[in-house]
Amino acid sequence: MIGRLNHVAIVVPDLEAAARTYRDTLGATVSGAVDLPDHGVTTVFVELPNTKIELLHPLGEDSPIAKFLEKNASGGMHHVCYEVEDILAARDKLVAEGARILGDGEPKTGAHGKPVLFLHPKDFCGTLVEIEEV
Amino acid sequence: MIGRLNHVAIVVPDLEAAARTYRDTLGATVSGAVDLPDHGVTTVFVELPNTKIELLHPLGEDSPIAKFLEKNASGGMHHVCYEVEDILAARDKLVAEGARILGDGEPKTGAHGKPVLFLHPKDFCGTLVEIEEV
């Protein structure tokens, strides 16, 4: 069912410093900062030859990653995103297998403008998993 | 400097259950379990079209991931591995930029039989980073 690893998301306390680390220290290709107010994050995309790293920083009062940063002051890996062809078929299979979908179970429009769902970390080896229809 | 994302490593409390989750629930291609006694881990490789997920479980008394599992009983994302062309040149550039290399600074033979180094999480957004020469 799952296809490519679309991205790994890393929450960071200082987006400019993180972008510098990836650009100057690790020598990667890094985008400018992009505000995504609907998602409560500002993001910098690190383009690798085969996938992306997304550096995330909280934006606004109710950012969904604010608590993560409180618990992990230095930042840390937040989630992995796997691509699926049909998000509703994927959801139905996941639910049939006993996996829990976060929220109301209906796909939302993700940071790339495509339908996404988040899956419960306890059902996936302690890892928050996003699936994105591509 | 960094090239492809070689893998994301996820430490899991139950390797068989984790392999089932990735194979049956997520529908991915999953290897059998491989003991790597020199590295203190047993690993299952999840083959995605563009990269790999490595599911890791402690092996033996002095496994380097035993403490991580004590702190994260459900498991969790442990590190990301980026490919580099020349690990000594990469190390020298990282050190010149002020990044800390774990251990004695000399590359070790990693789980894939290639030279690897691990970088200090505090210098890389709270994320343990492995670099592997390919």
PDB file of C-alpha atoms in Angstrom:
ATOM      1  CA  MET A   1       0.000   0.000   0.000  1.00  0.00           C
ATOM      2  CA  ILE A   2       2.529   2.641   1.044  1.00  0.00           C
ATOM      3  CA  GLY A   3       4.784   3.950  -1.681  1.00  0.00           C
ATOM      4  CA  ARG A   4       7.610   6.459  -1.467  1.00  0.00           C
ATOM      5  CA  LEU A   5       8.755   8.142   1.700  1.00  0.00           C
ATOM      6  CA  ASN A   6       7.513  11.646   0.912  1.00  0.00           C
ATOM      7  CA  HIS A   7       9.371  13.365   3.763  1.00  0.00           C
ATOM      8  CA  VAL A   8      10.728  13.213   7.265  1.00  0.00           C
ATOM      9  CA  ALA A   9       9.553  16.114   9.438  1.00  0.00           C
ATOM     10  CA  ILE A  10      11.896  17.543  12.052  1.00  0.00           C
ATOM     11  CA  VAL A  11      10.639  20.147  14.535  1.00  0.00           C
ATOM     12  CA  VAL A  12      13.275  22.775  15.287  1.00  0.00           C
ATOM     13  CA  PRO A  13      13.518  25.563  17.885  1.00  0.00           C
ATOM     14  CA  ASP A  14      15.202  28.036  15.503  1.00  0.00           C
ATOM     15  CA  LEU A  15      14.293  27.746  11.841  1.00  0.00           C
ATOM     16  CA  GLU A  16      17.043  30.025  10.546  1.00  0.00           C
ATOM     17  CA  ALA A  17      19.701  28.164  12.497  1.00  0.00           C
ATOM     18  CA  ALA A  18      18.316  24.825  11.298  1.00  0.00           C
ATOM     19  CA  ALA A  19      18.298  26.000   7.680  1.00  0.00           C
ATOM     20  CA  ARG A  20      21.911  27.144   8.069  1.00  0.00           C
ATOM     21  CA  THR A  21      22.868  23.767   9.539  1.00  0.00           C
ATOM     22  CA  TYR A  22      21.387  21.892   6.596  1.00  0.00           C
ATOM     23  CA  ARG A  23      22.653  24.341   3.977  1.00  0.00           C
ATOM     24  CA  ASP A  24      26.110  25.272   5.274  1.00  0.00           C
ATOM     25  CA  THR A  25      27.154  22.394   7.522  1.00  0.00           C
ATOM     26  CA  LEU A  26      25.522  19.505   5.661  1.00  0.00           C
ATOM     27  CA  GLY A  27      25.702  21.141   2.233  1.00  0.00           C
ATOM     28  CA  ALA A  28      22.107  20.424   1.190  1.00  0.00           C
ATOM     29  CA  THR A  29      19.748  22.439  -1.002  1.00  0.00           C
ATOM     30  CA  VAL A  30      17.386  24.362   1.276  1.00  0.00           C
ATOM     31  CA  SER A  31      14.293  26.457   0.444  1.00  0.00           C
ATOM     32  CA  GLY A  32      13.337  29.745   2.000  1.00  0.00           C
ATOM     33  CA  ALA A  33      10.962  29.715   4.971  1.00  0.00           C
ATOM     34  CA  VAL A  34       7.305  29.238   4.016  1.00  0.00           C
ATOM     35  CA  ASP A  35       4.487  30.160   6.411  1.00  0.00           C
ATOM     36  CA  LEU A  36       1.586  27.709   6.391  1.00  0.00           C
ATOM     37  CA  PRO A  37      -0.907  29.450   8.691  1.00  0.00           C
ATOM     38  CA  ASP A  38      -3.617  26.843   8.072  1.00  0.00           C
ATOM     39  CA  HIS A  39      -1.253  24.234   9.474  1.00  0.00           C
ATOM     40  CA  GLY A  40       0.249  26.312  12.283  1.00  0.00           C
ATOM     41  CA  VAL A  41       3.799  25.848  11.036  1.00  0.00           C
ATOM     42  CA  THR A  42       6.554  27.633   9.194  1.00  0.00           C
ATOM     43  CA  THR A  43       8.567  25.210   7.129  1.00  0.00           C
ATOM     44  CA  VAL A  44      11.879  24.991   5.317  1.00  0.00           C
ATOM     45  CA  PHE A  45      12.241  22.234   2.740  1.00  0.00           C
ATOM     46  CA  VAL A  46      15.541  20.384   2.453  1.00  0.00           C
ATOM     47  CA  GLU A  47      15.674  18.801  -1.008  1.00  0.00           C
ATOM     48  CA  LEU A  48      17.596  15.543  -1.115  1.00  0.00           C
ATOM     49  CA  PRO A  49      18.002  13.549  -4.356  1.00  0.00           C
ATOM     50  CA  ASN A  50      15.407  10.959  -3.298  1.00  0.00           C
ATOM     51  CA  THR A  51      13.150  12.636  -0.712  1.00  0.00           C
ATOM     52  CA  LYS A  52      12.696  15.743   1.447  1.00  0.00           C
ATOM     53  CA  ILE A  53      13.393  16.748   5.007  1.00  0.00           C
ATOM     54  CA  GLU A  54      10.871  19.265   6.298  1.00  0.00           C
ATOM     55  CA  LEU A  55      12.094  21.534   9.064  1.00  0.00           C
ATOM     56  CA  LEU A  56       9.069  22.748  11.037  1.00  0.00           C
ATOM     57  CA  HIS A  57       8.668  25.588  13.513  1.00  0.00           C
ATOM     58  CA  PRO A  58       5.449  26.564  15.312  1.00  0.00           C
ATOM     59  CA  LEU A  59       3.421  29.419  13.781  1.00  0.00           C
ATOM     60  CA  GLY A  60       0.636  31.147  15.698  1.00  0.00           C
ATOM     61  CA  GLU A  61      -1.080  30.441  18.994  1.00  0.00           C
ATOM     62  CA  ASP A  62      -2.421  26.954  18.427  1.00  0.00           C
ATOM     63  CA  SER A  63       0.364  25.303  16.527  1.00  0.00           C
ATOM     64  CA  PRO A  64       0.026  21.508  16.575  1.00  0.00           C
ATOM     65  CA  ILE A  65       3.771  21.208  17.141  1.00  0.00           C
ATOM     66  CA  ALA A  66       4.079  23.661  20.060  1.00  0.00           C
ATOM     67  CA  LYS A  67       3.825  20.926  22.698  1.00  0.00           C
ATOM     68  CA  PHE A  68       6.364  18.755  20.931  1.00  0.00           C
ATOM     69  CA  LEU A  69       8.859  21.621  21.087  1.00  0.00           C
ATOM     70  CA  GLU A  70       8.107  22.194  24.775  1.00  0.00           C
ATOM     71  CA  LYS A  71       8.976  18.552  25.460  1.00  0.00           C
ATOM     72  CA  ASN A  72      11.937  18.505  23.049  1.00  0.00           C
ATOM     73  CA  ALA A  73      13.655  21.856  23.475  1.00  0.00           C
ATOM     74  CA  SER A  74      16.471  20.995  21.033  1.00  0.00           C
ATOM     75  CA  GLY A  75      13.953  19.800  18.458  1.00  0.00           C
ATOM     76  CA  GLY A  76      13.591  16.278  17.121  1.00  0.00           C
ATOM     77  CA  MET A  77      12.106  13.980  14.523  1.00  0.00           C
ATOM     78  CA  HIS A  78       8.351  14.525  14.502  1.00  0.00           C
ATOM     79  CA  HIS A  79       6.842  12.284  11.824  1.00  0.00           C
ATOM     80  CA  VAL A  80       7.393  10.357   8.615  1.00  0.00           C
ATOM     81  CA  CYS A  81       5.096  10.747   5.607  1.00  0.00           C
ATOM     82  CA  TYR A  82       4.402   7.854   3.255  1.00  0.00           C
ATOM     83  CA  GLU A  83       2.694   8.287  -0.112  1.00  0.00           C
ATOM     84  CA  VAL A  84      -0.450   6.340  -1.006  1.00  0.00           C
ATOM     85  CA  GLU A  85      -2.389   6.245  -4.261  1.00  0.00           C
ATOM     86  CA  ASP A  86      -5.885   6.352  -2.773  1.00  0.00           C
ATOM     87  CA  ILE A  87      -6.209   7.812   0.698  1.00  0.00           C
ATOM     88  CA  LEU A  88      -9.760   6.599   1.345  1.00  0.00           C
ATOM     89  CA  ALA A  89      -8.886   3.033   0.340  1.00  0.00           C
ATOM     90  CA  ALA A  90      -5.773   3.275   2.512  1.00  0.00           C
ATOM     91  CA  ARG A  91      -7.802   4.562   5.461  1.00  0.00           C
ATOM     92  CA  ASP A  92     -10.380   1.798   5.143  1.00  0.00           C
ATOM     93  CA  LYS A  93      -7.679  -0.875   5.045  1.00  0.00           C
ATOM     94  CA  LEU A  94      -5.899   0.656   8.042  1.00  0.00           C
ATOM     95  CA  VAL A  95      -9.102   0.789  10.059  1.00  0.00           C
ATOM     96  CA  ALA A  96      -9.934  -2.807   9.075  1.00  0.00           C
ATOM     97  CA  GLU A  97      -6.490  -3.807  10.380  1.00  0.00           C
ATOM     98  CA  GLY A  98      -7.282  -2.127  13.708  1.00  0.00           C
ATOM     99  CA  ALA A  99      -5.112   0.970  13.291  1.00  0.00           C
ATOM    100  CA  ARG A 100      -6.313   4.266  14.701  1.00  0.00           C
ATOM    101  CA  ILE A 101      -6.640   7.381  12.552  1.00  0.00           C
ATOM    102  CA  LEU A 102      -6.151  10.689  14.368  1.00  0.00           C
ATOM    103  CA  GLY A 103      -8.908  13.319  14.323  1.00  0.00           C
ATOM    104  CA  ASP A 104     -12.286  12.576  12.790  1.00  0.00           C
ATOM    105  CA  GLY A 105     -10.964  10.114  10.247  1.00  0.00           C
ATOM    106  CA  GLU A 106     -11.610  12.383   7.276  1.00  0.00           C
ATOM    107  CA  PRO A 107      -8.639  13.453   5.132  1.00  0.00           C
ATOM    108  CA  LYS A 108      -7.517  17.062   5.477  1.00  0.00           C
ATOM    109  CA  THR A 109      -5.631  19.124   2.931  1.00  0.00           C
ATOM    110  CA  GLY A 110      -1.976  18.813   3.895  1.00  0.00           C
ATOM    111  CA  ALA A 111       0.954  21.178   3.593  1.00  0.00           C
ATOM    112  CA  HIS A 112       1.439  20.233  -0.082  1.00  0.00           C
ATOM    113  CA  GLY A 113      -2.228  20.815  -0.978  1.00  0.00           C
ATOM    114  CA  LYS A 114      -3.000  17.097  -1.087  1.00  0.00           C
ATOM    115  CA  PRO A 115      -5.227  14.914   1.115  1.00  0.00           C
ATOM    116  CA  VAL A 116      -3.512  13.622   4.231  1.00  0.00           C
ATOM    117  CA  LEU A 117      -4.274  11.629   7.352  1.00  0.00           C
ATOM    118  CA  PHE A 118      -2.250  11.073  10.511  1.00  0.00           C
ATOM    119  CA  LEU A 119      -2.056   7.663  12.170  1.00  0.00           C
ATOM    120  CA  HIS A 120      -1.742   6.940  15.884  1.00  0.00           C
ATOM    121  CA  PRO A 121       1.912   6.565  16.955  1.00  0.00           C
ATOM    122  CA  LYS A 122       1.096   3.720  19.345  1.00  0.00           C
ATOM    123  CA  ASP A 123      -0.058   1.617  16.401  1.00  0.00           C
ATOM    124  CA  PHE A 124       3.112   2.331  14.383  1.00  0.00           C
ATOM    125  CA  CYS A 125       6.161   1.598  16.547  1.00  0.00           C
ATOM    126  CA  GLY A 126       5.951   4.851  18.492  1.00  0.00           C
ATOM    127  CA  THR A 127       6.197   6.850  15.272  1.00  0.00           C
ATOM    128  CA  LEU A 128       3.696   9.442  14.109  1.00  0.00           C
ATOM    129  CA  VAL A 129       2.863   8.470  10.518  1.00  0.00           C
ATOM    130  CA  GLU A 130       1.300  10.767   7.926  1.00  0.00           C
ATOM    131  CA  ILE A 131      -0.092   9.310   4.729  1.00  0.00           C
ATOM    132  CA  GLU A 132      -0.486  11.565   1.711  1.00  0.00           C
ATOM    133  CA  GLU A 133      -2.372  10.868  -1.499  1.00  0.00           C
ATOM    134  CA  VAL A 134      -0.167  11.666  -4.513  1.00  0.00           C
TER     135      VAL A 134
ATOM    136  CA  MET B   1      27.657  17.411   0.678  1.00  0.00           C
ATOM    137  CA  ILE B   2      24.904  15.062   1.827  1.00  0.00           C
ATOM    138  CA  GLY B   3      23.229  13.048  -0.882  1.00  0.00           C
ATOM    139  CA  ARG B   4      20.347  10.588  -0.640  1.00  0.00           C
ATOM    140  CA  LEU B   5      18.507   9.738   2.546  1.00  0.00           C
ATOM    141  CA  ASN B   6      19.799   6.181   2.948  1.00  0.00           C
ATOM    142  CA  HIS B   7      17.354   5.188   5.691  1.00  0.00           C
ATOM    143  CA  VAL B   8      15.290   6.204   8.673  1.00  0.00           C
ATOM    144  CA  ALA B   9      15.915   3.983  11.706  1.00  0.00           C
ATOM    145  CA  ILE B  10      13.041   3.195  14.056  1.00  0.00           C
ATOM    146  CA  VAL B  11      13.676   1.353  17.329  1.00  0.00           C
ATOM    147  CA  VAL B  12      10.865  -1.067  18.152  1.00  0.00           C
ATOM    148  CA  PRO B  13      10.022  -3.095  21.262  1.00  0.00           C
ATOM    149  CA  ASP B  14       8.798  -6.144  19.294  1.00  0.00           C
ATOM    150  CA  LEU B  15      10.461  -6.773  15.956  1.00  0.00           C
ATOM    151  CA  GLU B  16       7.971  -9.385  14.742  1.00  0.00           C
ATOM    152  CA  ALA B  17       5.027  -7.156  15.555  1.00  0.00           C
ATOM    153  CA  ALA B  18       6.718  -4.189  13.853  1.00  0.00           C
ATOM    154  CA  ALA B  19       7.465  -6.261  10.743  1.00  0.00           C
ATOM    155  CA  ARG B  20       3.818  -7.363  10.647  1.00  0.00           C
ATOM    156  CA  THR B  21       2.667  -3.743  10.972  1.00  0.00           C
ATOM    157  CA  TYR B  22       4.786  -2.637   8.036  1.00  0.00           C
ATOM    158  CA  ARG B  23       4.015  -5.718   5.920  1.00  0.00           C
ATOM    159  CA  ASP B  24       0.343  -6.372   6.664  1.00  0.00           C
ATOM    160  CA  THR B  25      -1.057  -3.046   7.843  1.00  0.00           C
ATOM    161  CA  LEU B  26       1.012  -0.686   5.683  1.00  0.00           C
ATOM    162  CA  GLY B  27       1.502  -3.149   2.829  1.00  0.00           C
ATOM    163  CA  ALA B  28       5.242  -2.623   2.406  1.00  0.00           C
ATOM    164  CA  THR B  29       7.960  -5.066   1.341  1.00  0.00           C
ATOM    165  CA  VAL B  30       9.723  -6.281   4.473  1.00  0.00           C
ATOM    166  CA  SER B  31      12.865  -8.432   4.861  1.00  0.00           C
ATOM    167  CA  GLY B  32      13.380 -11.188   7.373  1.00  0.00           C
ATOM    168  CA  ALA B  33      15.099 -10.330  10.660  1.00  0.00           C
ATOM    169  CA  VAL B  34      18.890 -10.016  10.402  1.00  0.00           C
ATOM    170  CA  ASP B  35      21.119 -10.217  13.497  1.00  0.00           C
ATOM    171  CA  LEU B  36      24.014  -7.774  13.452  1.00  0.00           C
ATOM    172  CA  PRO B  37      25.927  -8.806  16.590  1.00  0.00           C
ATOM    173  CA  ASP B  38      28.789  -6.369  15.916  1.00  0.00           C
ATOM    174  CA  HIS B  39      26.241  -3.551  16.082  1.00  0.00           C
ATOM    175  CA  GLY B  40      24.133  -4.890  18.941  1.00  0.00           C
ATOM    176  CA  VAL B  41      20.929  -4.851  16.902  1.00  0.00           C
ATOM    177  CA  THR B  42      18.582  -7.123  15.050  1.00  0.00           C
ATOM    178  CA  THR B  43      17.100  -5.366  12.056  1.00  0.00           C
ATOM    179  CA  VAL B  44      14.239  -5.706   9.596  1.00  0.00           C
ATOM    180  CA  PHE B  45      14.523  -3.710   6.381  1.00  0.00           C
ATOM    181  CA  VAL B  46      11.401  -2.079   4.953  1.00  0.00           C
ATOM    182  CA  GLU B  47      12.035  -1.443   1.262  1.00  0.00           C
ATOM    183  CA  LEU B  48      10.262   1.638  -0.080  1.00  0.00           C
ATOM    184  CA  PRO B  49      10.605   2.721  -3.713  1.00  0.00           C
ATOM    185  CA  ASN B  50      12.983   5.572  -2.843  1.00  0.00           C
ATOM    186  CA  THR B  51      14.606   4.666   0.489  1.00  0.00           C
ATOM    187  CA  LYS B  52      14.514   2.231   3.407  1.00  0.00           C
ATOM    188  CA  ILE B  53      13.063   2.142   6.883  1.00  0.00           C
ATOM    189  CA  GLU B  54      15.188   0.102   9.274  1.00  0.00           C
ATOM    190  CA  LEU B  55      13.359  -1.411  12.213  1.00  0.00           C
ATOM    191  CA  LEU B  56      15.872  -2.004  15.021  1.00  0.00           C
ATOM    192  CA  HIS B  57      15.670  -4.115  18.164  1.00  0.00           C
ATOM    193  CA  PRO B  58      18.423  -4.513  20.776  1.00  0.00           C
ATOM    194  CA  LEU B  59      20.635  -7.605  20.494  1.00  0.00           C
ATOM    195  CA  GLY B  60      22.912  -8.711  23.336  1.00  0.00           C
ATOM    196  CA  GLU B  61      23.908  -7.135  26.619  1.00  0.00           C
ATOM    197  CA  ASP B  62      25.443  -3.877  25.475  1.00  0.00           C
ATOM    198  CA  SER B  63      23.159  -2.839  22.676  1.00  0.00           C
ATOM    199  CA  PRO B  64      23.592   0.845  21.830  1.00  0.00           C
ATOM    200  CA  ILE B  65      19.818   1.182  21.492  1.00  0.00           C
ATOM    201  CA  ALA B  66      18.832  -0.456  24.817  1.00  0.00           C
ATOM    202  CA  LYS B  67      18.598   2.867  26.671  1.00  0.00           C
ATOM    203  CA  PHE B  68      16.533   4.451  23.901  1.00  0.00           C
ATOM    204  CA  LEU B  69      14.005   1.650  24.258  1.00  0.00           C
ATOM    205  CA  GLU B  70      13.947   2.039  28.053  1.00  0.00           C
ATOM    206  CA  LYS B  71      13.056   5.716  27.582  1.00  0.00           C
ATOM    207  CA  ASN B  72      10.666   5.073  24.679  1.00  0.00           C
ATOM    208  CA  ALA B  73       8.825   1.888  25.564  1.00  0.00           C
ATOM    209  CA  SER B  74       6.597   2.028  22.454  1.00  0.00           C
ATOM    210  CA  GLY B  75       9.642   2.604  20.246  1.00  0.00           C
ATOM    211  CA  GLY B  76      10.340   5.662  18.150  1.00  0.00           C
ATOM    212  CA  MET B  77      12.404   7.268  15.432  1.00  0.00           C
ATOM    213  CA  HIS B  78      16.072   6.839  16.341  1.00  0.00           C
ATOM    214  CA  HIS B  79      18.165   8.371  13.554  1.00  0.00           C
ATOM    215  CA  VAL B  80      18.354   9.387   9.914  1.00  0.00           C
ATOM    216  CA  CYS B  81      21.212   8.315   7.653  1.00  0.00           C
ATOM    217  CA  TYR B  82      22.469  10.529   4.835  1.00  0.00           C
ATOM    218  CA  GLU B  83      24.817   9.302   2.142  1.00  0.00           C
ATOM    219  CA  VAL B  84      28.135  11.039   1.440  1.00  0.00           C
ATOM    220  CA  GLU B  85      30.705  10.352  -1.252  1.00  0.00           C
ATOM    221  CA  ASP B  86      33.811  10.725   0.910  1.00  0.00           C
ATOM    222  CA  ILE B  87      33.364  10.220   4.636  1.00  0.00           C
ATOM    223  CA  LEU B  88      36.737  11.653   5.674  1.00  0.00           C
ATOM    224  CA  ALA B  89      36.193  14.806   3.635  1.00  0.00           C
ATOM    225  CA  ALA B  90      32.681  15.044   5.103  1.00  0.00           C
ATOM    226  CA  ARG B  91      34.018  14.603   8.630  1.00  0.00           C
ATOM    227  CA  ASP B  92      36.681  17.260   8.162  1.00  0.00           C
ATOM    228  CA  LYS B  93      34.130  19.741   6.823  1.00  0.00           C
ATOM    229  CA  LEU B  94      31.722  18.983   9.678  1.00  0.00           C
ATOM    230  CA  VAL B  95      34.434  19.455  12.288  1.00  0.00           C
ATOM    231  CA  ALA B  96      35.557  22.697  10.629  1.00  0.00           C
ATOM    232  CA  GLU B  97      31.937  23.920  10.870  1.00  0.00           C
ATOM    233  CA  GLY B  98      31.963  23.156  14.605  1.00  0.00           C
ATOM    234  CA  ALA B  99      29.842  19.986  14.546  1.00  0.00           C
ATOM    235  CA  ARG B 100      30.629  17.218  16.980  1.00  0.00           C
ATOM    236  CA  ILE B 101      31.317  13.665  15.806  1.00  0.00           C
ATOM    237  CA  LEU B 102      30.369  10.904  18.270  1.00  0.00           C
ATOM    238  CA  GLY B 103      32.999   8.427  19.457  1.00  0.00           C
ATOM    239  CA  ASP B 104      36.659   8.856  18.545  1.00  0.00           C
ATOM    240  CA  GLY B 105      35.965  10.556  15.228  1.00  0.00           C
ATOM    241  CA  GLU B 106      37.145   7.621  13.140  1.00  0.00           C
ATOM    242  CA  PRO B 107      34.659   5.968  10.761  1.00  0.00           C
ATOM    243  CA  LYS B 108      33.386   2.531  11.772  1.00  0.00           C
ATOM    244  CA  THR B 109      32.024  -0.167   9.507  1.00  0.00           C
ATOM    245  CA  GLY B 110      28.257   0.298   9.566  1.00  0.00           C
ATOM    246  CA  ALA B 111      25.391  -2.158   9.270  1.00  0.00           C
ATOM    247  CA  HIS B 112      25.718  -2.190   5.465  1.00  0.00           C
ATOM    248  CA  GLY B 113      29.477  -2.890   5.519  1.00  0.00           C
ATOM    249  CA  LYS B 114      30.350   0.692   4.627  1.00  0.00           C
ATOM    250  CA  PRO B 115      32.128   3.421   6.623  1.00  0.00           C
ATOM    251  CA  VAL B 116      29.832   5.427   8.892  1.00  0.00           C
ATOM    252  CA  LEU B 117      29.983   8.176  11.489  1.00  0.00           C
ATOM    253  CA  PHE B 118      27.350   9.453  13.893  1.00  0.00           C
ATOM    254  CA  LEU B 119      26.912  13.177  14.560  1.00  0.00           C
ATOM    255  CA  HIS B 120      25.855  14.795  17.815  1.00  0.00           C
ATOM    256  CA  PRO B 121      22.068  15.338  17.955  1.00  0.00           C
ATOM    257  CA  LYS B 122      22.448  18.718  19.669  1.00  0.00           C
ATOM    258  CA  ASP B 123      24.252  20.030  16.596  1.00  0.00           C
ATOM    259  CA  PHE B 124      21.561  18.738  14.203  1.00  0.00           C
ATOM    260  CA  CYS B 125      18.146  19.907  15.430  1.00  0.00           C
ATOM    261  CA  GLY B 126      17.845  17.259  18.150  1.00  0.00           C
ATOM    262  CA  THR B 127      18.221  14.514  15.571  1.00  0.00           C
ATOM    263  CA  LEU B 128      20.847  11.780  15.644  1.00  0.00           C
ATOM    264  CA  VAL B 129      22.427  11.833  12.180  1.00  0.00           C
ATOM    265  CA  GLU B 130      24.439   9.000  10.641  1.00  0.00           C
ATOM    266  CA  ILE B 131      26.507   9.632   7.530  1.00  0.00           C
ATOM    267  CA  GLU B 132      27.463   6.680   5.361  1.00  0.00           C
ATOM    268  CA  GLU B 133      29.979   6.589   2.531  1.00  0.00           C
ATOM    269  CA  VAL B 134      28.464   5.004  -0.568  1.00  0.00           C
TER     270      VAL B 134
END
